[in-house]
XYZ file of C-alpha atoms in Angstrom:
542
model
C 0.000 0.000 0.000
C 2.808 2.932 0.513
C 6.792 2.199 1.267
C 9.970 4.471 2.039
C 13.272 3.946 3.072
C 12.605 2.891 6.479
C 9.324 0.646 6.129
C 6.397 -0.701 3.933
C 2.642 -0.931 4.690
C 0.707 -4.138 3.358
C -2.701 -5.259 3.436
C -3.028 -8.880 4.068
C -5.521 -11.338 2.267
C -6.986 -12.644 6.114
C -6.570 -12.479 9.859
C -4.717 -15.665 10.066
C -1.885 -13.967 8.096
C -1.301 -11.335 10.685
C -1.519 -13.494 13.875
C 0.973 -15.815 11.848
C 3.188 -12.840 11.482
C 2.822 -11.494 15.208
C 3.365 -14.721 16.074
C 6.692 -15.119 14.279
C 10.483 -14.940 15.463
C 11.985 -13.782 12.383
C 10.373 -11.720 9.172
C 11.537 -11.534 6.273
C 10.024 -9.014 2.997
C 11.029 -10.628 -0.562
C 9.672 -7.264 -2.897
C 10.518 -5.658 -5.903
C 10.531 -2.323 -6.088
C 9.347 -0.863 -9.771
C 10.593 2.138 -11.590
C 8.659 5.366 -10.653
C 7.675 3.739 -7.085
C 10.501 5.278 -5.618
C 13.408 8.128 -6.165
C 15.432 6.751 -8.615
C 18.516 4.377 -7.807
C 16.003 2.563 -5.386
C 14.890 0.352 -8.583
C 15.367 -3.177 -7.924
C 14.929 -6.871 -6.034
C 14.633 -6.570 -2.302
C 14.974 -9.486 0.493
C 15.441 -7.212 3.848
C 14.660 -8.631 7.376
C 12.083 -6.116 9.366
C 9.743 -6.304 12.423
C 6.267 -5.243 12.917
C 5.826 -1.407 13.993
C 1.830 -1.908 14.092
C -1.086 -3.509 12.774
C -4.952 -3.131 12.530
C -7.827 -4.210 11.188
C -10.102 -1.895 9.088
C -14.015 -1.407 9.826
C -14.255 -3.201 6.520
C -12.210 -6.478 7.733
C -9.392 -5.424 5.737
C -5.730 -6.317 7.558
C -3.537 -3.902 7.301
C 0.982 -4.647 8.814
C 3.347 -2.149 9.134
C 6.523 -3.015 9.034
C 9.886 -1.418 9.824
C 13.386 -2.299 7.786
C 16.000 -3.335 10.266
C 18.292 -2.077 7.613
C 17.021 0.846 5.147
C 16.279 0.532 1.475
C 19.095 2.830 1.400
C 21.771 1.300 2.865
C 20.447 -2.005 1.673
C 21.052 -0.352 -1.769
C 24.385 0.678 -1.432
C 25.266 -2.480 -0.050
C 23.686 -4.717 -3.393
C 24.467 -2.680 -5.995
C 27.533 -0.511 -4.640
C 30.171 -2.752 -5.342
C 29.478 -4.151 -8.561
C 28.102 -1.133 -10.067
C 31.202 1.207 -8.382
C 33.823 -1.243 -9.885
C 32.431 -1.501 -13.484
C 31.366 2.076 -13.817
C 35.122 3.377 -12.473
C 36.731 1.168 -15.198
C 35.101 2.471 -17.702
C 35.321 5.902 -16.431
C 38.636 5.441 -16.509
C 39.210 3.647 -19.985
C 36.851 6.819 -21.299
C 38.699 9.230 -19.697
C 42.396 7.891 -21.079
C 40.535 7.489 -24.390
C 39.953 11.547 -24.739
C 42.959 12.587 -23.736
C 44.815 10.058 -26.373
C 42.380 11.872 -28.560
C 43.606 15.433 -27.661
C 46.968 14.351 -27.763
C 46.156 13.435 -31.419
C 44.637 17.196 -31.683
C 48.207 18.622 -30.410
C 49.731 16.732 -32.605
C 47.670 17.661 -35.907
C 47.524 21.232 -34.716
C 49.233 23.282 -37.610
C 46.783 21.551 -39.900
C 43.590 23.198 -38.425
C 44.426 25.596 -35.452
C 41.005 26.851 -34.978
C 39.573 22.972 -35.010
C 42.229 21.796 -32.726
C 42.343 24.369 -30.963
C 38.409 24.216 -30.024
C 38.638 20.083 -29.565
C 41.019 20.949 -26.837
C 39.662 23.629 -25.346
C 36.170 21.675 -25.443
C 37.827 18.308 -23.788
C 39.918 20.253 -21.334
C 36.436 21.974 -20.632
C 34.299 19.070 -19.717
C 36.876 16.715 -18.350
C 38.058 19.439 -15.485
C 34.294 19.380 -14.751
C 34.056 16.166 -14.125
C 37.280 16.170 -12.288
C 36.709 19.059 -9.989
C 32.703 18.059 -9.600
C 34.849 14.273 -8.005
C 35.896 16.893 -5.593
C 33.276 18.404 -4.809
C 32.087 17.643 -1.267
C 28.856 19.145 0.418
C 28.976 21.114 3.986
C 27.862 18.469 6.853
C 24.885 19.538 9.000
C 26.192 21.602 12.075
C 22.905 21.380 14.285
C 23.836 24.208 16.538
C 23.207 26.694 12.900
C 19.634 27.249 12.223
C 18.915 30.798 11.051
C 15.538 32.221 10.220
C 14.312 31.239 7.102
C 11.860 32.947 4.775
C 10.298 30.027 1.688
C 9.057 31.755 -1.173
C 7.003 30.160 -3.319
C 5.604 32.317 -6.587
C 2.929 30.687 -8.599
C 1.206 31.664 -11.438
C -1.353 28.602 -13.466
C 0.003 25.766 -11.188
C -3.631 24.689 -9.747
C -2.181 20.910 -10.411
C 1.198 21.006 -7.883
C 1.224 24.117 -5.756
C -0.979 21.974 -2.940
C 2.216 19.431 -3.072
C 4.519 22.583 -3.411
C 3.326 23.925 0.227
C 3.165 20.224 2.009
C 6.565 19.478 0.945
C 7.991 22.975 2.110
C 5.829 23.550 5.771
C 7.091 19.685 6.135
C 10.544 20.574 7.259
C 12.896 18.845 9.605
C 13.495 22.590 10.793
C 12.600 24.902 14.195
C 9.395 26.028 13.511
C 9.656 29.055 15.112
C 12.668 29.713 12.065
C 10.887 28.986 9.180
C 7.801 30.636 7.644
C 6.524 29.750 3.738
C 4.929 32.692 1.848
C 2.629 32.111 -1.600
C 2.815 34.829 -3.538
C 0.049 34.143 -6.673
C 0.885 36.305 -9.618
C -2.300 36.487 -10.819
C -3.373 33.317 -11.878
C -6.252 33.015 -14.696
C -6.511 29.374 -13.269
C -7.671 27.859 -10.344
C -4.758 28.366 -8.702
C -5.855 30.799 -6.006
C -8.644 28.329 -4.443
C -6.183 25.477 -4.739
C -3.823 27.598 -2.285
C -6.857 28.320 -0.107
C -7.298 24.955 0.089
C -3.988 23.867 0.891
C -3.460 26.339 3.658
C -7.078 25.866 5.459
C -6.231 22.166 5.226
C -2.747 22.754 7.279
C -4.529 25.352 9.396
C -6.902 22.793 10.069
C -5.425 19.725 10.617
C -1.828 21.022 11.713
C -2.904 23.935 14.079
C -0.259 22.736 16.462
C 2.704 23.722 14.724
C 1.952 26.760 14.219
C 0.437 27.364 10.624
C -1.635 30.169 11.030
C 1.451 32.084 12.118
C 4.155 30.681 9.505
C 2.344 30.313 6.346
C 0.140 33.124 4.528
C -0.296 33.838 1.291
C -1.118 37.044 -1.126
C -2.642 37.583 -4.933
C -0.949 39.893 -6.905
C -3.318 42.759 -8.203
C -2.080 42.470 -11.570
C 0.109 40.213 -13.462
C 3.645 41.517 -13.144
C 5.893 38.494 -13.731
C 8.038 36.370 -11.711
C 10.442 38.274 -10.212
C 7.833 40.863 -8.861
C 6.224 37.667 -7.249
C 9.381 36.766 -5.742
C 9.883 40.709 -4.494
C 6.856 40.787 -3.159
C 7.087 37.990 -0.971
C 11.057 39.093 -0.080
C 9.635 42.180 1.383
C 7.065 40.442 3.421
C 9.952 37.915 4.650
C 10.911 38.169 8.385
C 14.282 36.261 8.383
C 17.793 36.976 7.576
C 17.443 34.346 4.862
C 15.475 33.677 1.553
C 14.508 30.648 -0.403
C 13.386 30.465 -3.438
C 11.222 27.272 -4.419
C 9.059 27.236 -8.122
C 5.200 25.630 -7.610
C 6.082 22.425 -8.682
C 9.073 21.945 -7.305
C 8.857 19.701 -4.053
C 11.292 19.939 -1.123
C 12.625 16.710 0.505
C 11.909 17.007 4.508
C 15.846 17.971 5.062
C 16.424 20.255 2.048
C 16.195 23.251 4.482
C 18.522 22.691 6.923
C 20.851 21.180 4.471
C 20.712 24.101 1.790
C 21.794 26.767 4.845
C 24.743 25.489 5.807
C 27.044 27.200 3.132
C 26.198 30.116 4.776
C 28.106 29.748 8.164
C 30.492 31.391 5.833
C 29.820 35.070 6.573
C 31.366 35.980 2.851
C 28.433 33.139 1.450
C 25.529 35.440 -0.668
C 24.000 32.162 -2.003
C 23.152 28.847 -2.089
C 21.651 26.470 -4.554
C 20.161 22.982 -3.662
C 20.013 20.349 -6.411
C 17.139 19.383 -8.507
C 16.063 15.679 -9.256
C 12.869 15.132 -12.114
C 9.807 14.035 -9.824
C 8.599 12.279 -13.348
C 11.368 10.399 -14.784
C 9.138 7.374 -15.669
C 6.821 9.235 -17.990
C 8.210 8.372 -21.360
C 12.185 8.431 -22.385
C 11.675 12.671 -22.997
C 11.691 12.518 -18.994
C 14.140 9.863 -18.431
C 16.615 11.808 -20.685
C 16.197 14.680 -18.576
C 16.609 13.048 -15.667
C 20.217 11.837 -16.648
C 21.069 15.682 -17.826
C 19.425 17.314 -14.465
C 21.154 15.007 -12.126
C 24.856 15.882 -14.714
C 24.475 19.645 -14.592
C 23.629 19.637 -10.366
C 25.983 16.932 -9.636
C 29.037 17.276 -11.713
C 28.643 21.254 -13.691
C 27.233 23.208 -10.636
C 29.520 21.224 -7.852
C 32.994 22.245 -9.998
C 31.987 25.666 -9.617
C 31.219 25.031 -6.075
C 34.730 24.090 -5.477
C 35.375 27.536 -6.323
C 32.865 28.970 -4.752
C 31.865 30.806 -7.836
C 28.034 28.597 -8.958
C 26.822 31.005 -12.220
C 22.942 30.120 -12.014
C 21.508 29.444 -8.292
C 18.838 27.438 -9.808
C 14.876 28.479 -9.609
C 13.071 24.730 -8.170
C 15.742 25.749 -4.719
C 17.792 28.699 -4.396
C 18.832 30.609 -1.137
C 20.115 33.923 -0.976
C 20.778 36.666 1.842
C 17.603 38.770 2.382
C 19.402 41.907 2.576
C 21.637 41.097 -0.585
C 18.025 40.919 -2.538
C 17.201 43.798 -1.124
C 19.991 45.379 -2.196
C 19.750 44.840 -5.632
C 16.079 44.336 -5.874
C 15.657 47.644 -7.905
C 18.394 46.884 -10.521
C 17.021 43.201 -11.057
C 13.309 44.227 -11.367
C 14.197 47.112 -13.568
C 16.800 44.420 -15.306
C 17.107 45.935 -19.530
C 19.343 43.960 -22.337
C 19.434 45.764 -25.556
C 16.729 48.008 -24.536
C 14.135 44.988 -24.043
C 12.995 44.614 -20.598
C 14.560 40.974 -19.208
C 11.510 38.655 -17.996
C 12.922 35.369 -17.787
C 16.349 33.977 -16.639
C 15.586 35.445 -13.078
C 17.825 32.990 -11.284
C 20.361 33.398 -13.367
C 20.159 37.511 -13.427
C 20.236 37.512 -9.536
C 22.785 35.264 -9.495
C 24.865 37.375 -11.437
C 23.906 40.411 -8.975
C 25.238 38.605 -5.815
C 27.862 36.985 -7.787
C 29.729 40.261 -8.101
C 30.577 40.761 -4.892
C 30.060 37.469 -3.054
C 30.060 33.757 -2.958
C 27.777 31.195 -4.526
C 27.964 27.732 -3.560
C 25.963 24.205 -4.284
C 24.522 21.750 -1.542
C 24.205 18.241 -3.062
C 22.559 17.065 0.029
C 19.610 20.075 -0.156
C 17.059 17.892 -2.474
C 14.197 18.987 -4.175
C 12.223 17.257 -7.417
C 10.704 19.355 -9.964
C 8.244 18.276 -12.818
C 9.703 18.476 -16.130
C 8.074 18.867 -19.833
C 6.794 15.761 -20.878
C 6.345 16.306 -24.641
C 8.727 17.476 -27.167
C 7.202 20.779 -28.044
C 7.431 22.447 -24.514
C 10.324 21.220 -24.090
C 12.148 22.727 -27.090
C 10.456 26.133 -25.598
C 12.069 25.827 -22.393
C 15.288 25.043 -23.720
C 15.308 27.934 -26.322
C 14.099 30.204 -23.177
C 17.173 28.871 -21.189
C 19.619 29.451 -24.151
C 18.307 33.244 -24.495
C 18.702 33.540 -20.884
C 21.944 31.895 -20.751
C 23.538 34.194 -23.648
C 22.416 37.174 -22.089
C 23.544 36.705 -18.768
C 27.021 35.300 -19.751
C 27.515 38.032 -21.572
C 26.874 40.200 -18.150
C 28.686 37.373 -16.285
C 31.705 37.916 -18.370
C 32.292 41.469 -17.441
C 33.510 40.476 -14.145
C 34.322 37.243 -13.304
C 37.714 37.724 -14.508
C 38.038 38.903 -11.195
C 37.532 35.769 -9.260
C 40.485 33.293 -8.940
C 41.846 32.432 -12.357
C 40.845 28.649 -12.534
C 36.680 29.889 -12.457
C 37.260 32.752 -14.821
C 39.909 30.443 -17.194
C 36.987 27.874 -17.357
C 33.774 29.863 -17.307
C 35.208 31.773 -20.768
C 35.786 27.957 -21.871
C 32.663 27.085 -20.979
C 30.824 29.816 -23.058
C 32.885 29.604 -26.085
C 32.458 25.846 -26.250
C 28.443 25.824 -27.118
C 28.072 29.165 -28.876
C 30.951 27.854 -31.162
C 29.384 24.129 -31.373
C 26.585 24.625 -34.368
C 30.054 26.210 -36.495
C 32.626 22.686 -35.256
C 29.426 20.211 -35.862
C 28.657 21.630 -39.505
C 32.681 21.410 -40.627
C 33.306 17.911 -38.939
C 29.565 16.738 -40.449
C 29.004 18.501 -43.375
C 32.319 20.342 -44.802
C 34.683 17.616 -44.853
C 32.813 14.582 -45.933
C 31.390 16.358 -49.116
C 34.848 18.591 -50.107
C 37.372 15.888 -48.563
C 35.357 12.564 -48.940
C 36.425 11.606 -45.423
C 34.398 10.130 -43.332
C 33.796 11.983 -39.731
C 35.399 8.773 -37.582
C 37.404 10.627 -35.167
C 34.752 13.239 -34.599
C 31.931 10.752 -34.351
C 34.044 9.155 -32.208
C 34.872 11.959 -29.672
C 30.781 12.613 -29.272
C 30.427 8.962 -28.410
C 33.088 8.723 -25.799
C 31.368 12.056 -24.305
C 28.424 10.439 -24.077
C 29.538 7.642 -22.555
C 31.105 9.374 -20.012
C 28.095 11.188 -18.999
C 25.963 8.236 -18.638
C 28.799 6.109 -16.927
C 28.864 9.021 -14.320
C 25.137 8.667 -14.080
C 25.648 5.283 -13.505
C 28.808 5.791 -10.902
C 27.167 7.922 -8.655
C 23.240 6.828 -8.933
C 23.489 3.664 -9.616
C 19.914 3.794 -11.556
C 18.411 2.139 -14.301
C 18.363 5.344 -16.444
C 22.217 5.937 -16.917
C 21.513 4.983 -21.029
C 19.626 7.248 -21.516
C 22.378 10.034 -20.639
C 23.414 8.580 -24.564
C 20.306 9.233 -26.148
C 20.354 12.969 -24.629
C 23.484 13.651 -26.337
C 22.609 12.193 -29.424
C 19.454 14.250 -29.021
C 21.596 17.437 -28.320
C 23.760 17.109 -31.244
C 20.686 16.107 -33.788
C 18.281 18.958 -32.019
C 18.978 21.453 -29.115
C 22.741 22.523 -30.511
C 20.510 24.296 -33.888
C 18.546 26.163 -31.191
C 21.687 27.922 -30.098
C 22.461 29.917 -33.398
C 18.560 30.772 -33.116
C 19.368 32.126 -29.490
C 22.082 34.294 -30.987
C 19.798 36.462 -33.022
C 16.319 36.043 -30.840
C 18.004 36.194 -27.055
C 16.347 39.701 -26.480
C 12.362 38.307 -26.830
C 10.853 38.578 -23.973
C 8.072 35.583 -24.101
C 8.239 32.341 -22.281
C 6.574 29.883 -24.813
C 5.625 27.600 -22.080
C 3.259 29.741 -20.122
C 1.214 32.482 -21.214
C 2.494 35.621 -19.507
C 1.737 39.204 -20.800
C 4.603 39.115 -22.493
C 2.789 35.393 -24.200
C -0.571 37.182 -24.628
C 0.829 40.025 -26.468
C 3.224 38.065 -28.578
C -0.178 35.906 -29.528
C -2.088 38.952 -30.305
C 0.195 40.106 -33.002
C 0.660 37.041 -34.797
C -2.910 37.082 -34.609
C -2.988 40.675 -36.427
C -0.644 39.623 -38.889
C -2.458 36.410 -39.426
C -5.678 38.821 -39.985
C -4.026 41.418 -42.279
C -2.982 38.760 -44.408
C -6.639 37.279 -44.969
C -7.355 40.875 -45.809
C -4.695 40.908 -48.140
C -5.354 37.298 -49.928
C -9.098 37.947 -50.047
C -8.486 41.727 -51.820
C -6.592 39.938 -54.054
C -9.306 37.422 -54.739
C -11.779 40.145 -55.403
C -9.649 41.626 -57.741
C -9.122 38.837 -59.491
C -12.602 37.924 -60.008
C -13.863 41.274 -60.967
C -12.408 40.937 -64.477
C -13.694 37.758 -64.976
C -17.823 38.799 -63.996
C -17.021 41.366 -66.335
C -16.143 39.486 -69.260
C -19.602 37.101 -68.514
């Protein structure tokens, strides 16, 4: 009937089944645990000894046994799958790893033929493979249970009448003083039923958790108008009471120790902020979701923790991000009032505040601060969101890049690597695919090659530190990239000051709609004038 790491609920067939079990010495669960029942890496064959933590019997006659693990699924898993899995997945990690830098070597070597190739294969490898070096590194901050400053959730919704219910749950249920933490909803102006469904949600808490203190730690407030994201997330940092801020999107959902995990960084008094990491809630949809859980799990665990060794993180992502209240404050003018090219900046707000506290102050990672987040499950959002993120990305690299040559030269050597690698990709993928093989007549081996062995390495990674069923599909995602998402990027280049989200329809949506609607109309006009005029001559001549 329900299971987590520590225990599993059944309903029995009869009565004699549960005397039999209260009556036994010993118990032991034989279970498999399916796909999508569980957070992934949990995916597998169980036989776990446990003992009964209660039983009933319904009003119905149904028989109901709780049981506890006297070992959890989580160190069960470690223990059955750790060292097979951890042995296999280094060796190849290893025999990868050697593999690219024979390959580079072969680039050094060939140099003089084609600098600017060479020259980008190398920076591109030496890119990637420090990341996955320095994200080895990486090691989160341990809990100090004597730091537990005030913390402010802020949760802005806008047409999320689906999750936001699960959104507040998962963020009032906090392993966390409750006299520390409050959650605030701040509901831009939904034209769904979102506003009832956070009625709901609340009165429900106030109702049936009155004794920790709901009515005092968790309000909420509509928006008069629609005014975007970031004023959501203003609003509800003016209205926060504690020295620090978190940021959580409405269907993102907090694990019960993301809190007081994701604050730790900031026992570092130089610390502005803090992202947590982001796992897909729906990776067992359909291999869109499972791709994207293999890339999510990548850019948390391995991209953003080598910047955290440097204490330099470039995007404090939106599902969990912490900052300093009075750092928001601070520049909370500058980032609503945000302009690029004259074109007011709507999206990319994580990244655009990141870039604010960046300036002047650390940003840092916390593996261990876990939330889930629903991602697009069909191909057509999906491609929005990505070409929003590339506009977003472009234009706040750019900004990044005016300054963070003046961190420590290993994060501003490899954050200029890291933005001429993609933004030069489309130009290296058309010469190696295209270009050669029709002017040279040689086949792309080497090149095809190289993308393999990437791939591999992402998915072996997946598969070293996860040890879950979807590492594969960390293959198809760069196959994917390379056949799909890289053509968005030249696209981004000459479209990264729109405005519109394409997933959602904010004024910015509506407005964009209404124009192509115009233009849609004025063409009719157009096509039927020229019908009429084309028919007049002809009535004539009957």
């Amino acid at each position: 009937m329900d299971i987590s790491t520590t225990g599993i609920l059944i309903k029995l067939n009869a009565e004699e089944h549960l005397l039999k079990i209260k009556e036994s010495e010993k118990i032991t669960l034989k279970f498999e645990i399916l796909p999508g029942s569980m957070p992934e890496g949990y995916e597998m064959n169980v036989r776990v000894a446990a003992k009964v933590a209660r039983s009933w019997i319904a009003e119905d006659g149904a028989c109901f046994c709780a049981f506890e693990f006297l070992t959890t699924l989580a160190q069960y898993a470690n223990r059955k799958k750790g060292r097979v899995v951890l042995f296999m997945s280094s060796l190849l990690l290893l025999f990868i790893t050697i593999f690219i830098l024979l390959m580079r070597a072969e680039s050094i070597l060939y140099f003089k033929f084609n600098k600017f190739l060479y020259m980008y294969s190398i920076i591109a490898a030496a890119f990637l493979l420090s990341r996955y070096f320095f994200g080895a590194l990486y090691r989160p901050m341990d809990i100090n249970p004597d730091f537990t400053p005030g913390v402010t959730i802020i949760i802005p919704c806008f047409n999320e009448e689906t999750w936001i219910e699960r959104t507040i749950n998962s963020c009032m249920n906090q392993d966390y003083p409750i006299d520390k933490l409050e959650v605030i909803v701040v509901d831009d102006c939904s034209n769904d039923h979102s506003v009832e469904a956070i009625k709901a949600a609340i009165e429900k808490l106030h109702n049936q958790a009155g004794w920790f203190r709901t009515e005092e730690r968790l309000k909420y407030v509509v928006q008069e108008k629609n005014g975007g994201k970031r004023e959501a997330l203003a609003r509800g940092a003016l209205m926060a009471k504690h020295e620090l801020i978190v940021f959580v999107d409405s269907d993102s959902f907090l694990d019960p120790y993301a809190i007081q995990n994701l604050v730790q960084p900031f026992q570092d008094p130089k610390m502005g902020g803090v992202s947590g990491r982001t796992d897909v809630a729906n990776t067992y949809t359909n291999a869109l979701t499972k791709m994207q859980s293999v890339r999510y799990y990548i850019a948390f665990r391995i991209m953003k923790s080598a910047e955290a060794y440097f204490d330099a993180v470039t995007c404090l992502s939106g599902p969990l991000s912490c900052y300093r209240k009075d750092l928001v404050l601070e520049n909370m003018d500058e980032w609503l009032n945000q302009k690029f090219l004259g074109q007011k900046a709507t999206f990319g707000d994580d990244r655009s505040l990141t870039n604010f506290i960046l300036r002047k102050h650390r940003t840092s990672y916390q593996d261990t601060a876990v939330c889930h987040t629903i991602v697009p499950n069909s191909y057509k959002i999906f491609l929005k969101q990505q070409m929003r993120w590339k506009r977003s990305w472009l234009r706040e690299s750019v900004i990044a890049g005016s300054f963070i040559w003046k961190k420590e030269p290993f994060t501003s050597v490899f954050f200029y690597m890291g933005l001429v690698v993609p933004i030069a990709a489309p130009i290296v993928v058309l010469y190696n695919l295209v270009y050669v093989p029709i002017l040279h007549r040689v086949f792309p081996t080497t090149f095809l090659v190289g993308l393999l062995m990437m791939s591999m390495l992402m998915s072996f990674t997946q598969l070293f530190f996860r040890k879950s069923t979807t590492w594969l599909f960390g293959m198809l995602f760069c196959i994917y990239y390379e056949a799909v998402l890289l053509w968005q990027m030249p696209v981004a280049w000459v479209t990264f000051w729109k405005s519109t989200w394409g997933t959602r329809m904010t004024l910015e949506d509506i407005e964009a709609e209404k124009r192509k609607a115009e233009k849609r109309d004025e063409k009719n006009q157009k096509k039927q004038k020229k019908v009429k005029a084309l028919s007049s001559p002809v009535e004539k001549s009957s």
